[in-house]
Tab-separated table of C-alpha atoms in Angstrom:
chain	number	residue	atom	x	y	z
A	7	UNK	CA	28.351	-147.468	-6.482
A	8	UNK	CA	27.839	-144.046	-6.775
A	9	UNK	CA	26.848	-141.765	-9.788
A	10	UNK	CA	28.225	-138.795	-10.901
A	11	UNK	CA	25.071	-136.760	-9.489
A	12	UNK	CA	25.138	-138.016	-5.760
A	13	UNK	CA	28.127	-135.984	-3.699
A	14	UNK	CA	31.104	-137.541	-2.846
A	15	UNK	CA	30.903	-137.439	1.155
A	16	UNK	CA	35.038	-137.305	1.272
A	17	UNK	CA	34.981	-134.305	-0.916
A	18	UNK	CA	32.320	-132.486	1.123
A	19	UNK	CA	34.580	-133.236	4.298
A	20	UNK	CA	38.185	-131.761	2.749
A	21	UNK	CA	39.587	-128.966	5.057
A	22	UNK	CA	42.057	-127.466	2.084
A	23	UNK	CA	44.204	-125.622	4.761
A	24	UNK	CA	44.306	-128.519	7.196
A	25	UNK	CA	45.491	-131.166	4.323
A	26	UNK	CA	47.790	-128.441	3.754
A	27	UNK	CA	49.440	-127.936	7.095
A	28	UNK	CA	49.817	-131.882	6.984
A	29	UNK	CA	51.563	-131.872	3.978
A	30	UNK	CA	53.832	-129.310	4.868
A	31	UNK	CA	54.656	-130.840	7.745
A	32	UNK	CA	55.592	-128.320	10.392
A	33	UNK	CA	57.628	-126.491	7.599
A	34	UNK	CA	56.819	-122.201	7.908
A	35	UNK	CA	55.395	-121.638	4.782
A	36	UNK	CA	55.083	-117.862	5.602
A	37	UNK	CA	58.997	-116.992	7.280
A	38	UNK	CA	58.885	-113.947	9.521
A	39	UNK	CA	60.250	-111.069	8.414
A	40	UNK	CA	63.488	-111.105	9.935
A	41	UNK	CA	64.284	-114.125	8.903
A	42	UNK	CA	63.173	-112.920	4.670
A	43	UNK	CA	65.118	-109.895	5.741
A	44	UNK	CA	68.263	-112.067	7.148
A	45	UNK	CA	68.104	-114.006	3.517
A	46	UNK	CA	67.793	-110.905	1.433
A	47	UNK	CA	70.956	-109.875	3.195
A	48	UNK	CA	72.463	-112.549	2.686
A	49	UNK	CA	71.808	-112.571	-0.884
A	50	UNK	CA	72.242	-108.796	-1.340
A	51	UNK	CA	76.023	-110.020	0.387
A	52	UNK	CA	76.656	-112.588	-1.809
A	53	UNK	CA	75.614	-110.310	-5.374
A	54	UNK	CA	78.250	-107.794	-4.171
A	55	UNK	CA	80.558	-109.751	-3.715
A	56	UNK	CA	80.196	-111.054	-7.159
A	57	UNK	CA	79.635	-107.817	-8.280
A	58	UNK	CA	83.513	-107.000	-6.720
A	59	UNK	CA	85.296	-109.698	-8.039
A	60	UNK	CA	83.936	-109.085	-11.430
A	61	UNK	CA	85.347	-105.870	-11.341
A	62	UNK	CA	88.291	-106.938	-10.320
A	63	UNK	CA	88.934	-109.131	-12.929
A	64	UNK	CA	87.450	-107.053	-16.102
A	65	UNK	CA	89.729	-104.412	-13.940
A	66	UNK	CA	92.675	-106.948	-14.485
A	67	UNK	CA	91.496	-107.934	-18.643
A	68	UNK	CA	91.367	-104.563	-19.356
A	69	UNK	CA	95.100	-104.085	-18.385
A	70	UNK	CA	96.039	-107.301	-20.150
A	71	UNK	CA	94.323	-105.836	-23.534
A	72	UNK	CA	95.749	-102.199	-23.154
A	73	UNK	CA	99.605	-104.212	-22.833
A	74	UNK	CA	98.514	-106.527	-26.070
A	75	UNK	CA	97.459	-104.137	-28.119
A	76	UNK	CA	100.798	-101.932	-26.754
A	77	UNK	CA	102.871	-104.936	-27.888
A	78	UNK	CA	100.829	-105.478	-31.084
A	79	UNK	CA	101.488	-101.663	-31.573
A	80	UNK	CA	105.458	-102.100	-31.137
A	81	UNK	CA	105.778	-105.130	-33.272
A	82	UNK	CA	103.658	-103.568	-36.072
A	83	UNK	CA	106.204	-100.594	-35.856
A	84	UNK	CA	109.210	-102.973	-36.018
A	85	UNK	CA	107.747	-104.307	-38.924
A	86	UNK	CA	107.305	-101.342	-40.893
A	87	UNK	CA	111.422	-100.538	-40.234
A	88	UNK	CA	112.328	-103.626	-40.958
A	89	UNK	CA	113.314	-104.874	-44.742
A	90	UNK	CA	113.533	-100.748	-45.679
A	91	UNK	CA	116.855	-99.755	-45.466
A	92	UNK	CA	118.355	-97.926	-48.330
A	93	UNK	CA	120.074	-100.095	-50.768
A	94	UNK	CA	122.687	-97.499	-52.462
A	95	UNK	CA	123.755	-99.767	-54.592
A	96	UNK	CA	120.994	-100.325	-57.027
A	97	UNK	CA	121.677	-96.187	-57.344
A	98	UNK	CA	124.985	-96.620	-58.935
């Protein structure tokens, strides 16, 4: 039984960064810097790609709201013609 005053002989013997190699396994914790610069690319690839294809398609909604609003435009004009000819024969 031990008290809270007597070291724990495990906890003297830890090695922090071998328990840590063990836990990671083998994986590279640290990459090389090709391979950060490889995924940057790729990610830097992949946001511009995005990036075009939003264009593209605010490119395309912004056509598609100029032709609405030039319908909206014609059938507001139709509207104002429309019920206003001149009725002569209230005149006579």
């Amino acid at each position: 039984m031990s008290d809270k005053l007597t070291p724990d002989l495990d906890y003297e013997n830890m090695d922090p960064m071998g328990d840590l190699a063990k836990a990671f396994n083998g994986i590279d914790v640290f990459p090389s810097l090709e391979q950060e610069n490889r995924k940057l690319k790729e990610i830097n690839k992949n946001i511009q790609t995005k990036l075009n294809q939003t264009e593209r398609e605010l490119a395309k909604l912004k056509e598609n709201v100029n032709l609405s609003c030039q319908e909206m435009m014609r059938i507001l004009g139709d509207g104002q013609e429309y019920g206003h000819t001149e009725d002569y024969t209230e005149k006579r």
